[in-house]
DNA sequence: TAGGCCATCTGGTCCT
DNA sequence: AGGACCAGATGGCCTA
């Protein structure tokens, strides 16, 4: 559960607002703001406070304004402050500040969009990529780690990708809905990824094989379907049941304890069929279509069992720039001829 | 209604 | 000085 310092309607916010800290004319809205802006009708309390502080420290060439006689919320005199004195917020300064903030906000939005695009790319190389059932960010990262871990087991220990252990590794530490999704996908059919490549290279079917004939005996519920009340695929359960024996880690990270997912400190080994995967999945990011900000909600995606892409994004824009980048293609073709884990990993990570 | 997840704004910090 | 990165805060949307 996410921890939130304040409730959704913060008492503090109301207090600050009542003190007149909030701008009265709604000018906190960026001029370049998208229609997608949903919850930004007021600035955050902390931000507002910081904002005032910052304003007080800029433009030292302008006249300073004493603020010694600040009056507190209850009328009492606030203690004198040390440090640079705040300056009066002149109109010009306000405008400059706003312009700066607007630019910074735009950059930050762009940065976060880039991050989300990268996450989308990562989702696409996951075994259970689905346009309609999107993994949450955190689950994407967890699954990615598990995936790398599982593949490394395949390469290093010869573990079969059809084995229980492979699926267990993939699901380890994931939420049940995600575990179900992964299991469902693996059972349903070949993830376009490693499995095909394994088939090519090893002469064996991938997990589940084409047509969804799962060769492993784990009985996963309803293939391909989202989460809920299907059986429990909680990885730890499986592990206990099957006497799972994972790799030995030298330096277990304390951070991993909470999730129950083992850390992986060993050498990374790359996913096996990145190239095939990218070939198959070179679809435009759903996110990309939303970059144009359809009004409605900023919710471009729904997550796992309970979320679905809006139909309008099904087609999506063509030619995602990221997928046109040569860096996705070049190293991948080399992967199996001159197999160099570090190279592949770096190429894969570059894609991410 | 609570909880999960998200996008966005924001100020601070670090780096170039 | 300006940009990148980060984390805190907030409200919206959605589902159970």
XYZ file of C-alpha atoms (C1' of nucleotides) in Angstrom:
384
model
C 0.000 0.000 0.000
C 1.228 3.379 -0.851
C 1.853 5.661 1.991
C 0.622 9.110 1.690
C 1.676 11.683 4.163
C -1.532 13.517 3.846
C -5.007 12.650 2.980
C -6.343 13.465 -0.381
C -7.770 16.678 0.836
C -5.161 17.935 3.101
C -6.091 19.871 6.166
C -2.789 21.591 5.884
C -3.651 22.615 2.406
C -6.832 24.153 3.576
C -5.013 25.938 6.311
C -2.459 27.337 3.975
C -5.125 28.256 1.542
C -7.006 30.075 4.208
C -3.894 32.001 4.985
C -3.842 33.291 1.486
C -0.791 31.437 0.299
C -2.517 30.056 -2.684
C -2.733 32.160 -5.692
C -6.085 33.670 -6.050
C -6.326 33.729 -9.782
C -5.380 30.187 -10.598
C -2.206 31.349 -12.172
C -0.512 28.283 -10.890
C -1.663 26.608 -14.031
C 1.021 26.373 -16.588
C 0.342 28.052 -19.802
C 1.490 25.079 -21.807
C -0.440 22.653 -19.786
C -2.124 19.834 -21.495
C -5.826 19.119 -21.357
C -4.822 16.090 -19.468
C -4.163 18.057 -16.402
C -6.384 16.552 -13.856
C -5.353 17.322 -10.411
C -3.329 20.401 -10.565
C -5.808 22.997 -9.593
C -3.815 23.931 -6.614
C -0.240 23.807 -5.701
C 0.926 21.549 -3.023
C 1.464 22.907 0.389
C 5.100 22.085 0.518
C 5.636 23.407 -2.904
C 3.996 26.622 -2.076
C 6.140 27.089 0.926
C 9.257 26.273 -0.972
C 8.159 28.513 -3.698
C 8.019 31.424 -1.390
C 11.418 30.613 -0.083
C 12.912 30.426 -3.478
C 11.355 33.597 -4.558
C 12.907 35.245 -1.649
C 16.369 34.265 -2.655
C 16.409 35.218 -6.252
C 17.109 38.402 -8.042
C 19.435 39.796 -5.561
C 19.807 42.902 -7.628
C 16.339 43.927 -6.847
C 15.357 45.799 -3.812
C 14.912 43.756 -0.744
C 11.885 43.748 1.371
C 12.016 43.267 5.075
C 9.693 40.606 6.362
C 10.459 40.884 9.990
C 6.926 41.390 11.001
C 5.421 38.262 9.632
C 2.270 37.414 11.421
C 1.456 33.858 12.166
C -1.816 32.109 11.559
C -3.102 33.031 14.948
C -1.961 36.556 14.898
C 1.190 35.993 16.859
C 4.431 37.308 15.566
C 6.515 34.722 13.875
C 10.105 34.317 15.003
C 12.625 36.198 13.023
C 14.264 34.268 10.298
C 17.897 33.911 9.547
C 19.403 33.816 6.171
C 18.682 35.893 3.146
C 15.720 38.057 3.529
C 12.806 37.516 1.315
C 12.096 40.043 -1.263
C 8.890 41.425 -2.369
C 7.338 39.533 -5.191
C 7.276 42.108 -7.855
C 5.251 41.580 -10.928
C 8.311 41.188 -13.079
C 9.759 38.670 -10.709
C 6.537 36.756 -10.659
C 6.526 36.581 -14.389
C 10.083 35.409 -14.575
C 9.440 32.851 -11.953
C 6.388 31.584 -13.715
C 8.195 31.411 -17.010
C 10.966 29.458 -15.397
C 8.543 27.104 -13.741
C 6.601 26.578 -16.916
C 9.761 25.595 -18.692
C 10.852 23.355 -15.904
C 7.468 21.721 -15.763
C 7.534 21.042 -19.453
C 10.953 19.502 -19.174
C 9.876 17.399 -16.290
C 6.820 16.192 -18.141
C 8.946 15.331 -21.099
C 11.401 13.530 -18.913
C 8.702 11.485 -17.286
C 7.224 10.677 -20.652
C 10.584 9.403 -21.723
C 10.744 7.317 -18.645
C 7.325 5.917 -19.335
C 8.268 5.179 -22.903
C 11.229 3.268 -21.635
C 8.955 1.355 -19.329
C 6.709 0.589 -22.239
C 9.665 -0.714 -24.154
C 10.528 -2.832 -21.212
C 6.994 -4.166 -21.059
C 7.278 -5.202 -24.655
C 10.197 -7.436 -24.002
C 8.528 -9.061 -21.063
C 7.166 -12.538 -21.484
C 3.618 -11.444 -20.970
C 3.424 -8.293 -22.932
C -0.075 -7.342 -23.753
C -1.486 -4.233 -25.225
C -4.650 -4.641 -23.309
C -3.338 -5.794 -20.013
C -0.614 -3.549 -18.959
C 1.707 -4.255 -16.127
C 2.071 -1.541 -13.608
C 5.402 0.164 -13.386
C 6.533 -1.619 -10.323
C 5.430 -4.984 -11.589
C 7.180 -4.342 -14.862
C 10.411 -3.730 -13.058
C 9.996 -6.754 -10.866
C 9.172 -8.987 -13.744
C 12.097 -7.626 -15.691
C 14.444 -8.504 -12.932
C 12.961 -11.944 -12.598
C 13.173 -12.414 -16.295
C 16.833 -11.603 -16.402
C 17.366 -13.820 -13.462
C 15.475 -16.703 -15.011
C 17.253 -16.377 -18.300
C 20.560 -16.336 -16.594
C 19.613 -19.603 -15.003
C 18.818 -21.003 -18.376
C 22.181 -20.052 -19.709
C 24.328 -20.721 -16.737
C 22.772 -23.757 -15.215
C 21.061 -25.183 -18.179
C 17.725 -24.868 -16.602
C 14.965 -25.539 -19.004
C 12.684 -22.671 -19.781
C 9.953 -25.219 -19.706
C 10.645 -26.091 -16.166
C 8.620 -25.124 -13.197
C 11.546 -23.293 -11.857
C 11.637 -20.945 -14.795
C 8.078 -19.910 -14.292
C 8.601 -19.712 -10.602
C 11.490 -17.404 -11.064
C 9.479 -15.239 -13.349
C 6.699 -14.978 -10.838
C 8.729 -14.619 -7.758
C 7.835 -11.581 -5.785
C 5.142 -10.532 -8.189
C 1.665 -9.814 -7.106
C -0.805 -12.544 -7.609
C -2.539 -10.835 -10.486
C 0.740 -10.372 -12.248
C 1.760 -13.913 -11.517
C -1.469 -15.105 -12.963
C -0.964 -12.975 -15.984
C 2.513 -14.268 -16.569
C 1.465 -17.818 -16.026
C -1.493 -17.375 -18.266
C 0.626 -15.940 -21.010
C 3.195 -18.648 -20.778
C 0.572 -21.251 -20.882
C -1.433 -19.621 -23.558
C 1.223 -19.457 -26.054
C 4.656 -18.580 -26.908
C 5.751 -15.372 -25.639
C 7.112 -13.920 -28.771
C 10.352 -13.668 -27.057
C 12.809 -16.061 -25.804
C 10.696 -18.989 -26.503
C 10.770 -18.749 -30.214
C 14.428 -18.208 -30.165
C 14.998 -21.070 -27.888
C 13.082 -23.182 -30.264
C 15.210 -22.049 -33.097
C 18.423 -22.517 -31.336
C 17.770 -25.445 -29.142
C 15.400 -27.358 -31.271
C 12.827 -27.398 -28.578
C 9.543 -25.756 -28.028
C 9.329 -22.767 -25.863
C 7.267 -22.635 -22.818
C 3.835 -23.653 -23.695
C 4.730 -24.029 -27.274
C 2.803 -22.722 -30.169
C -0.841 -22.979 -29.682
C -0.584 -22.768 -25.998
C 0.260 -26.313 -25.206
C 1.944 -25.824 -21.977
C 4.439 -28.470 -21.474
C 4.988 -27.780 -17.888
C 2.653 -29.403 -15.552
C 1.803 -26.432 -13.480
C -1.844 -25.999 -13.740
C -2.419 -22.373 -14.240
C -5.814 -21.058 -14.443
C -7.511 -19.626 -17.395
C -4.807 -18.820 -19.827
C -4.241 -15.320 -20.851
C -6.842 -13.984 -18.613
C -6.139 -11.338 -16.138
C -5.812 -11.881 -12.586
C -8.198 -12.503 -9.969
C -9.786 -15.368 -8.483
C -7.763 -17.864 -10.324
C -5.672 -20.116 -8.260
C -2.781 -19.018 -6.281
C 0.341 -18.734 -8.218
C 2.160 -16.956 -5.544
C 5.691 -17.885 -6.266
C 6.660 -18.496 -2.714
C 3.929 -21.043 -2.467
C 5.185 -22.849 -5.458
C 8.649 -22.714 -4.202
C 7.703 -24.181 -0.941
C 5.689 -26.820 -2.584
C 8.293 -27.815 -5.002
C 11.319 -27.352 -2.920
C 12.475 -24.598 -5.092
C 16.138 -24.165 -5.097
C 17.274 -20.965 -6.549
C 20.693 -19.701 -7.185
C 22.878 -18.805 -4.323
C 23.527 -15.189 -3.809
C 26.519 -13.835 -2.171
C 25.094 -10.587 -1.071
C 21.471 -10.764 -0.379
C 20.109 -7.320 -0.343
C 18.012 -6.373 2.604
C 15.854 -4.473 0.244
C 14.777 -7.632 -1.336
C 13.320 -9.084 1.740
C 10.126 -7.222 1.576
C 9.251 -8.376 -1.846
C 10.478 -11.861 -1.329
C 12.315 -11.636 -4.571
C 15.856 -12.775 -4.546
C 18.475 -10.348 -5.491
C 20.641 -11.181 -8.364
C 24.193 -10.185 -8.024
C 25.703 -12.598 -10.404
C 26.655 -11.944 -13.966
C 23.798 -10.916 -16.060
C 22.893 -12.853 -19.060
C 20.798 -11.472 -21.772
C 17.399 -12.420 -22.963
C 17.746 -14.791 -25.792
C 15.658 -13.511 -28.564
C 15.500 -9.879 -28.264
C 15.678 -9.362 -31.944
C 12.748 -11.559 -32.616
C 10.915 -9.907 -29.907
C 11.454 -6.490 -31.184
C 10.552 -7.557 -34.607
C 7.310 -8.888 -33.402
C 6.530 -6.056 -31.187
C 7.457 -3.062 -33.097
C 4.203 -1.475 -32.476
C 3.852 2.048 -31.499
C 3.613 2.634 -27.859
C 0.119 3.136 -26.653
C 1.628 5.791 -24.584
C 2.688 7.581 -27.669
C -0.830 8.091 -28.822
C -1.719 9.519 -25.561
C 1.104 11.879 -25.752
C -1.297 14.011 -27.657
C -3.395 14.118 -24.601
C -6.810 13.083 -25.277
C -8.927 15.005 -22.919
C -10.695 12.670 -20.645
C -8.334 11.257 -18.148
C -4.699 11.008 -18.241
C -5.221 7.404 -17.708
C -3.861 6.089 -20.858
C -3.815 2.608 -19.642
C -5.455 0.316 -17.317
C -3.563 -2.137 -15.394
C -3.681 -5.805 -15.208
C -6.949 -7.401 -14.501
C -8.928 -4.366 -13.921
C -7.622 -2.076 -16.586
C -7.802 -2.016 -20.310
C -6.601 0.239 -22.954
C -9.166 2.431 -24.443
C -10.072 1.159 -27.832
C -8.945 4.386 -29.355
C -5.387 3.523 -28.586
C -5.472 0.095 -30.058
C -4.065 1.138 -33.360
C -1.754 3.683 -32.012
C 0.559 5.882 -33.927
C 3.006 4.409 -36.309
C 6.700 4.458 -36.190
C 7.634 4.892 -32.635
C 10.906 6.727 -32.839
C 12.439 4.536 -30.231
C 11.864 1.466 -32.281
C 13.307 3.070 -35.298
C 16.513 3.634 -33.556
C 19.217 1.435 -34.865
C 20.433 0.624 -31.445
C 17.615 -1.785 -31.070
C 18.559 -3.767 -34.052
C 22.217 -3.831 -34.512
C 23.497 -5.827 -31.606
C 20.591 -8.132 -31.547
C 21.298 -9.897 -34.738
C 24.710 -10.692 -33.507
C 23.411 -12.163 -30.374
C 23.681 -15.819 -31.101
C 26.631 -15.809 -33.360
C 29.024 -14.086 -31.134
C 27.432 -14.471 -27.866
C 28.761 -12.001 -25.428
C 26.540 -11.555 -22.492
C 27.829 -8.186 -21.593
C 27.243 -6.911 -25.065
C 23.805 -8.258 -25.199
C 22.919 -7.021 -21.842
C 24.120 -3.614 -22.685
C 22.187 -3.638 -25.888
C 19.123 -4.783 -24.134
C 19.529 -2.269 -21.443
C 20.040 0.317 -24.071
C 16.665 -0.553 -25.386
C 15.230 -0.054 -22.026
C -15.090 4.239 0.472
C -10.381 2.613 0.689
C -6.559 1.441 -1.749
C -3.668 1.259 -5.844
C -1.728 3.588 -9.512
C -1.032 7.366 -12.099
C 0.387 12.293 -14.021
C 1.754 16.501 -12.752
C 3.770 20.340 -10.203
C 7.300 21.750 -7.379
C 11.717 22.883 -4.906
C 16.167 21.071 -3.851
C 20.478 19.291 -5.382
C 23.999 18.214 -8.476
C 26.349 18.695 -12.727
C 27.976 20.957 -16.948
C 22.915 29.886 -15.235
C 20.392 26.318 -16.831
C 19.213 21.557 -17.251
C 18.721 16.833 -15.361
C 17.366 14.222 -11.730
C 14.947 13.312 -7.586
C 11.444 12.951 -4.073
C 7.350 14.943 -1.818
C 2.742 16.305 -2.381
C -1.676 16.280 -4.473
C -5.861 15.050 -6.926
C -8.046 12.030 -10.487
C -9.470 7.559 -12.050
C -10.604 2.927 -11.293
C -11.767 -1.398 -8.905
C -12.922 -4.277 -5.013
